[in-house]
Coordinates of C-alpha atoms and ligand atoms in Angstrom, one line a residue:
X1 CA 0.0 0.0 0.0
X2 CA 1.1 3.5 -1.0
X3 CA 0.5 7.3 0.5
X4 CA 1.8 9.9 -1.2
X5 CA 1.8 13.5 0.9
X6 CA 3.1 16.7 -1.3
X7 CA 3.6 19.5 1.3
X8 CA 2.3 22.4 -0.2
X9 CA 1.1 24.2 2.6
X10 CA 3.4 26.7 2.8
X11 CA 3.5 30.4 1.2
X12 CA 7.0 30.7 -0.5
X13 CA 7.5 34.2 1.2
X14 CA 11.2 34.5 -0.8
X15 CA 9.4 34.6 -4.1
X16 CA 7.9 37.7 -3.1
X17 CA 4.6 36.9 -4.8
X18 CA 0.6 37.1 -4.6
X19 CA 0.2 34.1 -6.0
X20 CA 1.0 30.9 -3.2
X21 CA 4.5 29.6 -4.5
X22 CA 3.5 25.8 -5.5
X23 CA 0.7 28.1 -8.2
X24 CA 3.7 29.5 -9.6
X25 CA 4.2 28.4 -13.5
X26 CA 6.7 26.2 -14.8
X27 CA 6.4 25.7 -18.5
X28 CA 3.1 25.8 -18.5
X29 CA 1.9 24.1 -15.5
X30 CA 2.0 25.0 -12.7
X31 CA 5.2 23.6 -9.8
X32 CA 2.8 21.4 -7.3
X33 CA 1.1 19.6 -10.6
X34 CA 4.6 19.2 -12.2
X35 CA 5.3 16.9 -8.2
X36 CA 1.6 15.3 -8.2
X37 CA 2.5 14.3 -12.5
X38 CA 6.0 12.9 -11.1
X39 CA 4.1 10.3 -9.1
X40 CA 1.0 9.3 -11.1
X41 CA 2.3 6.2 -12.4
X42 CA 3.1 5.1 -8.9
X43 CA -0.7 4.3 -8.5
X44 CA -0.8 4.8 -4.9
X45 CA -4.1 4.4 -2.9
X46 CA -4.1 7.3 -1.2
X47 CA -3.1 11.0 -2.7
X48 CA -2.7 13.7 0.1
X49 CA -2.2 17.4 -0.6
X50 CA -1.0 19.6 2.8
X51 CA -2.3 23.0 1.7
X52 CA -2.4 26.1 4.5
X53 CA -1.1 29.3 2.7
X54 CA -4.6 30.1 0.4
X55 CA -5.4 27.5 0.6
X56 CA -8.8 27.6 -1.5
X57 CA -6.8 28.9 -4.2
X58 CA -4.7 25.9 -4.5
X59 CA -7.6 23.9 -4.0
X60 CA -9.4 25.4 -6.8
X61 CA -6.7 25.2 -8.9
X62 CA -6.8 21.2 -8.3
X63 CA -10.2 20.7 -8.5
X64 CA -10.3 18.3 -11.5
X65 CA -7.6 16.0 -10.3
X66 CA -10.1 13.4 -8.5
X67 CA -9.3 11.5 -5.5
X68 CA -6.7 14.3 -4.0
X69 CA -7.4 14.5 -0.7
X70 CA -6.6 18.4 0.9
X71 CA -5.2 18.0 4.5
X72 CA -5.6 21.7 5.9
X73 CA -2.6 22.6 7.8
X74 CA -3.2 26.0 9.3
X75 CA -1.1 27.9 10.9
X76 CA 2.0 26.5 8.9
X77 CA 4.5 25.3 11.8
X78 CA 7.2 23.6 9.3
X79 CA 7.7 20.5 7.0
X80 CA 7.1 18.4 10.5
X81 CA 4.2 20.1 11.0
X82 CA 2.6 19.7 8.4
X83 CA 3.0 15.6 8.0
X84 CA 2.0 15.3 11.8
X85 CA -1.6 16.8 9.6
X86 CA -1.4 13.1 8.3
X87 CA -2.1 11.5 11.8
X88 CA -5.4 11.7 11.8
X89 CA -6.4 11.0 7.9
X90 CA -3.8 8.2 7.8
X91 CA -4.7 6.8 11.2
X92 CA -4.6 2.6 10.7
X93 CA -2.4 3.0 7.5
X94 CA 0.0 0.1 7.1
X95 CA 1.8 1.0 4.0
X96 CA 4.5 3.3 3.0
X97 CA 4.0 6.8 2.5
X98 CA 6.0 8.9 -0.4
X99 CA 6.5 12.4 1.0
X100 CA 7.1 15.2 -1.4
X101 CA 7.9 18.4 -1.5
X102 CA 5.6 21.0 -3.6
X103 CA 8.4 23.1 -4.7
X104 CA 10.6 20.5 -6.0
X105 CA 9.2 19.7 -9.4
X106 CA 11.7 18.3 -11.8
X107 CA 11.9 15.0 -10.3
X108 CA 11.3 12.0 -13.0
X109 CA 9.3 10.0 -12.4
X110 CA 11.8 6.7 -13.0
X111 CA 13.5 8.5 -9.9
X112 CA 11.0 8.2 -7.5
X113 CA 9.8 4.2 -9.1
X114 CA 14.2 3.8 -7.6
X115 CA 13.0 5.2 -4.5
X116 CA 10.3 2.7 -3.7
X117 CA 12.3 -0.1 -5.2
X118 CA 15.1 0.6 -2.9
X119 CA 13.5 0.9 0.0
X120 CA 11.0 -2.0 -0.5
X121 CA 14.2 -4.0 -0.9
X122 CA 16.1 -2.6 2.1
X123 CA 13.3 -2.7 4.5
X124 CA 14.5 0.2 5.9
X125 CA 12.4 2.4 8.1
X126 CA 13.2 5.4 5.6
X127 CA 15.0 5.9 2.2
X128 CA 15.4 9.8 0.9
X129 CA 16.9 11.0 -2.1
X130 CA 20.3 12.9 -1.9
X131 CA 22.6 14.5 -3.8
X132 CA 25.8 16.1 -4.5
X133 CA 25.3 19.6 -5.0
X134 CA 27.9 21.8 -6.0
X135 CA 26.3 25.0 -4.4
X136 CA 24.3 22.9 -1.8
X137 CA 23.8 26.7 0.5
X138 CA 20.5 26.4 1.6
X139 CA 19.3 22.9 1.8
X140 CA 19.8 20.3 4.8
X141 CA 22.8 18.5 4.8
X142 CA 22.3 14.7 4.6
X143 CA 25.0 13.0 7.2
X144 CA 25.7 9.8 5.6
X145 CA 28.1 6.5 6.1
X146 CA 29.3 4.6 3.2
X147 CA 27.3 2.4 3.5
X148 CA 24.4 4.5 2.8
X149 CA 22.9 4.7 6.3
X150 CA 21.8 8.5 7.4
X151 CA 22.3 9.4 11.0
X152 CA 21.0 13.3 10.8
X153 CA 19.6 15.5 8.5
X154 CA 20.7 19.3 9.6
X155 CA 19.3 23.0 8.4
X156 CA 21.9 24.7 6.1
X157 CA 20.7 27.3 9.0
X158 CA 21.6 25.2 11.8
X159 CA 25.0 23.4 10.5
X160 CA 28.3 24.6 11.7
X161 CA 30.7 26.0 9.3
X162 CA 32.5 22.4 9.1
X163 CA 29.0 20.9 8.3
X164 CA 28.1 23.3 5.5
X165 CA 31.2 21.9 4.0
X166 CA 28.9 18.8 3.4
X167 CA 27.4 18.8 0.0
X168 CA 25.2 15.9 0.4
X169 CA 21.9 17.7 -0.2
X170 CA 18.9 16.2 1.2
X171 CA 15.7 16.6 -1.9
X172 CA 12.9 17.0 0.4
X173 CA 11.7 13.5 -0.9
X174 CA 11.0 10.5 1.3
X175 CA 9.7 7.5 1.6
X176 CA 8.8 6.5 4.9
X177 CA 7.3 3.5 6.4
X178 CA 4.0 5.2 7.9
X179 CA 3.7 3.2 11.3
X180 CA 7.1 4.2 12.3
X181 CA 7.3 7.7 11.1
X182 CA 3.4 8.1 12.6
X183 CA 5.5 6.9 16.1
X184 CA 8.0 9.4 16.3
X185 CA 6.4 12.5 14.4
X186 CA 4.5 13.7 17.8
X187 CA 8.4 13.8 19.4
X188 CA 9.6 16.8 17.1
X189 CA 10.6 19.5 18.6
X190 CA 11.1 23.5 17.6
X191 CA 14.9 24.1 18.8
X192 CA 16.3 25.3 15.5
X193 CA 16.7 28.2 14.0
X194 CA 13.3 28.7 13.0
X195 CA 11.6 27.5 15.7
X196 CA 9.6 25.2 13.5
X197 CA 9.0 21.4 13.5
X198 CA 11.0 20.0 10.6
X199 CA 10.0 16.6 9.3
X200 CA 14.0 16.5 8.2
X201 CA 14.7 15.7 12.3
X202 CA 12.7 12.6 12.0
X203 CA 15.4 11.1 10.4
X204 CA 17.5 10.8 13.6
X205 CA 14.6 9.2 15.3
X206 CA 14.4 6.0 12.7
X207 CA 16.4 3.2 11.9
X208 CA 17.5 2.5 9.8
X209 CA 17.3 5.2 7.8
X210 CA 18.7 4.9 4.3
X211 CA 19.6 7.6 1.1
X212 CA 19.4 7.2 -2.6
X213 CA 21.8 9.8 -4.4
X214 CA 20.5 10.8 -7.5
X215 CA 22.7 10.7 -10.8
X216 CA 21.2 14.2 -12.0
X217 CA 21.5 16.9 -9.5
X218 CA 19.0 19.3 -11.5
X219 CA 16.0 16.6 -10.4
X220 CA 16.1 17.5 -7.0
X221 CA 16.5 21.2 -7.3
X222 CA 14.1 23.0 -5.2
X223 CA 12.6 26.2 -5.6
X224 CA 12.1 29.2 -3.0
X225 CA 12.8 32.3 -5.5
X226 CA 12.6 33.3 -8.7
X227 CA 16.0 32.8 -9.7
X228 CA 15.6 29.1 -9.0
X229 CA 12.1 29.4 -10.9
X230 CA 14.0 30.8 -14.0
X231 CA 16.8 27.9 -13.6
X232 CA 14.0 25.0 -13.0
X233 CA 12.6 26.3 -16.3
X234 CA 15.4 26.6 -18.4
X235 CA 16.2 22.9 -17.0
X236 CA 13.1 21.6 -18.3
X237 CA 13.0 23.2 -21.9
X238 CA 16.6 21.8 -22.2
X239 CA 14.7 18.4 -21.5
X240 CA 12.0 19.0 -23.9
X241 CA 14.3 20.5 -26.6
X242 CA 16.9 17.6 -26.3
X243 CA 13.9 15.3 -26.2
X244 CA 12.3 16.3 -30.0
X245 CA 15.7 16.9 -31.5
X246 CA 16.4 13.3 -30.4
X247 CA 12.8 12.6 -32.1
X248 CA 14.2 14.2 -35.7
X249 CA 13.1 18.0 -35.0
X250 CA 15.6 20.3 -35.9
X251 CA 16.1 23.9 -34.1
X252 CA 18.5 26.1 -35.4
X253 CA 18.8 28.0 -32.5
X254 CA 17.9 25.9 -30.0
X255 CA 18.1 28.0 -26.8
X256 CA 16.1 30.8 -27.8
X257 CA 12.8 28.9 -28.5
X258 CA 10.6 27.8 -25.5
X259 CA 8.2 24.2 -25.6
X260 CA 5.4 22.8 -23.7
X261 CA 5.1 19.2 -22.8
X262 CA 1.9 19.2 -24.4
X263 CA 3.0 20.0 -27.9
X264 CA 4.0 17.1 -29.9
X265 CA 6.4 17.1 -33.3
X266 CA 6.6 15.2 -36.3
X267 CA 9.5 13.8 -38.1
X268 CA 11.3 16.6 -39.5
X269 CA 10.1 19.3 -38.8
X270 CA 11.8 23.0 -38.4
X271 CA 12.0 25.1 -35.3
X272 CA 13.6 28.8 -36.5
X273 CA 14.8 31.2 -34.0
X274 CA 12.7 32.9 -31.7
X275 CA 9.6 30.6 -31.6
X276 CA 7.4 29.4 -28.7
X277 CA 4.6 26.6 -28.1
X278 CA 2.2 26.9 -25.3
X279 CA -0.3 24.5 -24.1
X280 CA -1.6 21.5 -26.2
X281 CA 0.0 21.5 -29.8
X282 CA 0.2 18.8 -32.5
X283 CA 2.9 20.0 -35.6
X284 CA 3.1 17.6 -37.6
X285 CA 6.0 16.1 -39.8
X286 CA 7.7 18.5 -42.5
X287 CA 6.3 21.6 -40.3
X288 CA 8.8 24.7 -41.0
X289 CA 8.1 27.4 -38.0
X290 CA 9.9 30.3 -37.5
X291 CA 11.2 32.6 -37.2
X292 CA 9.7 34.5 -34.4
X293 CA 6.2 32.2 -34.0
X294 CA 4.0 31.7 -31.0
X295 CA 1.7 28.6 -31.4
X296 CA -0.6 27.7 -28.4
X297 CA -2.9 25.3 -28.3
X298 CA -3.2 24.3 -32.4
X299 CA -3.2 21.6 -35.0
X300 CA -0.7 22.2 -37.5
X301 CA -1.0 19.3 -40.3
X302 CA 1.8 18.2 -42.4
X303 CA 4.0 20.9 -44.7
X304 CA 2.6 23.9 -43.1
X305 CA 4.5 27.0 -42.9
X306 CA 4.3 29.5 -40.3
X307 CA 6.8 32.7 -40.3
X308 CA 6.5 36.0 -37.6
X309 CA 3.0 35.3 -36.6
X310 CA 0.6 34.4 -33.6
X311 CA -1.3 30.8 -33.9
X312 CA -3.9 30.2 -31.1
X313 CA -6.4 27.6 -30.7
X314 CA -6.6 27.0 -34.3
X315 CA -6.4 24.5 -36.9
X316 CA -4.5 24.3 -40.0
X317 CA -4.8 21.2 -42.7
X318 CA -1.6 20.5 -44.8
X319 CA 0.3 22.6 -46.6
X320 CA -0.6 26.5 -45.6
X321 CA 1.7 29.2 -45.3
X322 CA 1.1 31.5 -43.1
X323 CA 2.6 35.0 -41.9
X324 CA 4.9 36.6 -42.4
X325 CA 2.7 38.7 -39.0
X326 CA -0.4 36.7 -39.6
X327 CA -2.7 36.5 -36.2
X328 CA -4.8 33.4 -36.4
X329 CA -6.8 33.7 -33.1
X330 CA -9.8 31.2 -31.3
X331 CA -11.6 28.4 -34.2
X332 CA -9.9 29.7 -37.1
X333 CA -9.7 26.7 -39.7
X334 CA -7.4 26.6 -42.4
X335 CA -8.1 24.2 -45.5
X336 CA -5.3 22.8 -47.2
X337 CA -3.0 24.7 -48.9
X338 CA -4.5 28.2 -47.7
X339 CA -2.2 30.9 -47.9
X340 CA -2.7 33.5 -45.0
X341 CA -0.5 36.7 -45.4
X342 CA 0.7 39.8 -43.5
X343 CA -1.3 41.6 -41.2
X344 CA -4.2 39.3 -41.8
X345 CA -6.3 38.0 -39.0
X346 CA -8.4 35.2 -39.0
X347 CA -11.0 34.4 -35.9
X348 CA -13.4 31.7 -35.4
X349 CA -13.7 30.9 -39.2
X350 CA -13.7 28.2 -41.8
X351 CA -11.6 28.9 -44.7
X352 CA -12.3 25.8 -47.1
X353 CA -8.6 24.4 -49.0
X354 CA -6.9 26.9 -51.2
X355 CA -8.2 30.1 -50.0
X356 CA -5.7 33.3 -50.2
X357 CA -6.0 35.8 -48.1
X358 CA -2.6 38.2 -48.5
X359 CA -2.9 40.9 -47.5
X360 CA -4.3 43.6 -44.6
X361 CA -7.8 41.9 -44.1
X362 CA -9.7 40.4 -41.0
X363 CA -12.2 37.5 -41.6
X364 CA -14.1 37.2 -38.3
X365 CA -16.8 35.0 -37.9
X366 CA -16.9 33.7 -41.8
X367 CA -17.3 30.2 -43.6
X368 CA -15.6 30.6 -46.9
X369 CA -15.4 28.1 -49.5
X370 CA -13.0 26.6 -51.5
X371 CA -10.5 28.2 -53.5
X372 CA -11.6 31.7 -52.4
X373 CA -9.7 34.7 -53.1
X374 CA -9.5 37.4 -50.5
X375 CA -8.7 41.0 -52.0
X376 CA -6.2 43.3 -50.1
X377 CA -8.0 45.1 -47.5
X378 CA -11.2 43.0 -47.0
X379 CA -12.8 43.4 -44.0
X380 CA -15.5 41.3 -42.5
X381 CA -18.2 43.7 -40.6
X382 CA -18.7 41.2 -37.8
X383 CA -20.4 43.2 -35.3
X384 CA -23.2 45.6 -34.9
X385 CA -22.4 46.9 -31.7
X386 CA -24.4 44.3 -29.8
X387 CA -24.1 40.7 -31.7
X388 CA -21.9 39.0 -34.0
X389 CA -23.2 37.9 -37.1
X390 CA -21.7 35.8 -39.6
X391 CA -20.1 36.1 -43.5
X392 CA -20.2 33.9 -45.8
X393 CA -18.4 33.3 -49.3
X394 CA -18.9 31.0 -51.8
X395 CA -15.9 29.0 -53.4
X396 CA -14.3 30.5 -56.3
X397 CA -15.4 33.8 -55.2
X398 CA -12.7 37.1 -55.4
X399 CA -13.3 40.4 -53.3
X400 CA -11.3 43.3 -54.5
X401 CA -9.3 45.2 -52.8
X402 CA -11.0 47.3 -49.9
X403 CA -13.9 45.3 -49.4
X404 CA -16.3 45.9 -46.7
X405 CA -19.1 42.7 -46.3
X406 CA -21.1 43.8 -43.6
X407 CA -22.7 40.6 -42.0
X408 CA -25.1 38.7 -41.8
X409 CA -23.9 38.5 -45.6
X410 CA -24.1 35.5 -47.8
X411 CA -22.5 35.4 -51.2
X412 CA -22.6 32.8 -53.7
X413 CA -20.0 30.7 -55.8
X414 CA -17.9 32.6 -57.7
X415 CA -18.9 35.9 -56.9
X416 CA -16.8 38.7 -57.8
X417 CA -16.9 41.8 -55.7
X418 CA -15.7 45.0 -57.0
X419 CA -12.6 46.6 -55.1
X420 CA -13.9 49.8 -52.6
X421 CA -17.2 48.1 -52.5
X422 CA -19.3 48.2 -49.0
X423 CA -22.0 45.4 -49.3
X424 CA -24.8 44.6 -46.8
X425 CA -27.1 42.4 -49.3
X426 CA -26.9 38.8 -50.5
X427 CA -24.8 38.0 -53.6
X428 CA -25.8 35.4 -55.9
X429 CA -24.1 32.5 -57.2
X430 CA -21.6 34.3 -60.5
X431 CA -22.9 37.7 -59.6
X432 CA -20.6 41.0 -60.1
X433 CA -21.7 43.0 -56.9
X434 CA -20.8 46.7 -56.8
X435 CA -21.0 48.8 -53.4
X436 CA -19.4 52.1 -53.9
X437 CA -20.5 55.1 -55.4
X438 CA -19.4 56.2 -59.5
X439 CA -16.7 57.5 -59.9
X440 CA -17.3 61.5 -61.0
X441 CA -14.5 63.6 -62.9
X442 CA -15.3 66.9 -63.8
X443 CA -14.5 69.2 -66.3
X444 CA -13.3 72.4 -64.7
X445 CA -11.8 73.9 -67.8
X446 CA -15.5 75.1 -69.3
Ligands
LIG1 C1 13.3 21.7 2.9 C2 14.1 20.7 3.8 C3 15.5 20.7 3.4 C4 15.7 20.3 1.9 C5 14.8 21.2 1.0 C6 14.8 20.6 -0.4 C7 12.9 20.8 6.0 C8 13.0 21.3 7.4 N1 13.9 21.2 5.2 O1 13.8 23.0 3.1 O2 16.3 19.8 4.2 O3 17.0 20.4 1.6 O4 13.4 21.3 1.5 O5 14.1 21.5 -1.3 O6 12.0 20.1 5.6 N2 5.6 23.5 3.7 C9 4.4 23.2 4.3 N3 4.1 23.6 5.5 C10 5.0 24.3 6.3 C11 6.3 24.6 5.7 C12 6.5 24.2 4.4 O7 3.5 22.5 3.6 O8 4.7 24.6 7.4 C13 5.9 23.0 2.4 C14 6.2 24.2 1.4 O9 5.0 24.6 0.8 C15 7.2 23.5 0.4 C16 7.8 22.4 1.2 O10 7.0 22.2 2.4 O11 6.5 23.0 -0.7 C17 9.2 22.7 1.7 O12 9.2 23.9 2.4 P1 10.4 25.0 2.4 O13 10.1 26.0 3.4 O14 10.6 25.4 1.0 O15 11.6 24.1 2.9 P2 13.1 24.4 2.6 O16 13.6 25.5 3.5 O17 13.4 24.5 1.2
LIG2 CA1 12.1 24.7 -0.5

């Protein structure tokens, strides 16, 4: 049987921030779902989250992950403190329980499967992850035999200047056998630095108690400011980008693009300076992106090009070029081969396969067909001050330059729409549709 606690009660006060510190975001998630993803596939039986500091807030915020159970810990006393919460929800538990921290979120997940193999194995009463730090200034100091038994755990607040020497780092990850932790965990005490009850002095009070060092320091790295936040993240898009090159994606300047773990790449595909994926993306194979791209939350089918423009929540079918400074915003579909051109912006519309659309225009709320041209300057009149109506175009039609369709609008097939025109009627099927007034030259001479 298997507990796993993520202490995320406390408030972070070093980040200097509104927001609680396990809320913070870390490429694109946020740090305490990063720890609760890092133990998913550990199934355990029982999911605990200590929450104190806003607490509703964080609660909120995890609403949708079912069968988290939020242990209230308020006021926040220290890490001790806040497992002695456990007591009473855990009360007749015989199994282990996994104890995480909420601000240490690059831990893999292979990591933490070691963890509870080790200590299954060792039968020891604790096993917690270490590891050599080369700035450890600020963590506990794990004090360690060769053998891998721990005898103390101590504050880098409270060690002397010969035990800050010590570089063993102690993660702030444990797994504890909950019957003997439950034992000792009403004998902590506050004499320390500051005056809390630290869960890390529990270790001197089991036996045996037993460390795994970790091969890659950045996993344990915790966070408490937001220079660590900035390094945590630059750690994990190094992951990410090493991961899809590995996968056949090519950057050509790999440091200055940021990913997501939720966007996916094809086989490859081209990742040009300056470009960044947010949320939930598939690109698939033969993509090029880039330069300068944002993409959140999009389908991008094979072959298509994007360069200097903004992609959200769209979709795009094979082959379309986009940009360059193209804004594609919310349910803007793109049919194969479309060509979408500067300073054009598309919003929750359906633009059937082959439609142009070059130059300086905005097609809001519009179903056009196949094949469509799109004059220079064509503006869809979506809204009347109170509603949004919608535009539509038939295939093979062409607007000239500087048109105006004020919706509701429907026009036929190949329609043909003179440039300057402002229309507010129905077009037929073939129709030429003029809007505008004659043109007038005068004679001054007589
Ligand atoms: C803790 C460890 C330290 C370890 C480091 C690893 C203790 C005493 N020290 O130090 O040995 O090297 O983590 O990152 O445990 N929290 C609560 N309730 C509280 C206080 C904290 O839930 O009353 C939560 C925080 O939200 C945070 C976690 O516990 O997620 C760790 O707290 P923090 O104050 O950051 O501990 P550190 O000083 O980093
Ligand atoms: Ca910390």
């Amino acid at each position: 049987m298997l507990a796993v606690a993520v202490l995320a009660a406390g408030k972070g006060t070093r980040m200097k921030s509104d927001l609680p510190k396990v809320l913070q975001p870390l490429a694109g998630s946020t740090l305490v779902e990063r720890v609760l993803a890092s133990c998913e596939h550990l199934h355990p039986e029982r999911r605990l989250l200590i929450v104190g500091h806003q607490a509703e807030r964080v609660e909120s915020t995890l609403a949708a992950h079912h069968g988290l159970e939020f242990v209230l810990q308020q006021p926040q006393h220290g890490t001790g403190h806040a497992v002695q919460q456990l007591l009473e929800p855990l009360q007749g538990f015989k199994g282990q329980l996994l104890v995480l921290n909420g601000d240490v979120p690059l831990l893999r997940p292979e990591t933490l499967e070691q963890l509870l193999e080790q200590h299954r194995r060792s039968g020891a009463a604790v096993t917690l992850l270490s590891a050599r730090l080369s700035d450890p200034s600020g963590y506990g100091r794990v004090v360690a035999a060769a053998n891998g038994a721990v005898s103390a755990i101590i504050e880098h607040r409270d060690c002397s200047a010969e035990q800050r020497l010590n570089n063993l780092t102690n993660a702030g990850i444990y797994c504890f056998d909950w019957p003997q932790l439950a034992a000792v965990l009403p004998r902590l005490a506050s004499d320390n630095d500051q005056g809390e009850l630290y869960l890390t002095d529990t270790i001197a009070m089991l036996s045996p108690a037993m460390h795994l060092e970790v091969a890659d320091a950045d996993e344990i790295n915790g966070i408490n400011d937001r220079l660590q936040l900035a390094q945590c993240e630059a750690v994990l898009q190094e992951r990410l980008r090493r991961h899809w090159m590995a996968e056949g994606v090519s950057f050509t300047d790999p440091l200055s693009c940021t990913l997501s773990e939720g966007t996916r790449f094809g086989r490859d595909v081209v990742v040009e300076p300056q470009c960044h994926f947010r949320g939930v993306n598939t690109i698939a194979a033969g993509c090029r992106i880039g330069p300068g791209s944002l993409i959140e939350n999009s389908r991008l089918e094979t072959g298509v090009e994007v360069l200097y423009s903004v992609l959200r929540d769209v979709e795009v079918e094979q082959n379309c070029v986009i940009g360059p400074y193209a804004q594609l915003r919310a349910g803007a579909q793109l049919g194969a081969g479309s060509r979408i051109g500067n300073f054009v912006e598309v919003k929750n519309s359906r633009l059937g396969a082959g439609v142009k659309a070059n130059h300086l225009s905005y097609l809001g709320d519009a179903d056009l067909g196949a094949g469509v041209n799109v004059g220079a300057g064509t503006i869809t009149a979506n809204y009347d001050g109170v509603r949004k109506h919608r535009t539509a175009i038939g295939a093979g039609s062409k607007t000239g330059a500087n048109s105006t369709l004020v919706a509701p609008i429907r026009l036929g097939e190949n329609v043909t729409v003179a440039a300057g025109s402002t229309l507010t009627d129905d077009v037929p099927a073939g129709a030429l549709a003029f809007g505008r007034a004659r043109q007038v030259v005068k004679d001054r001479r007589g």
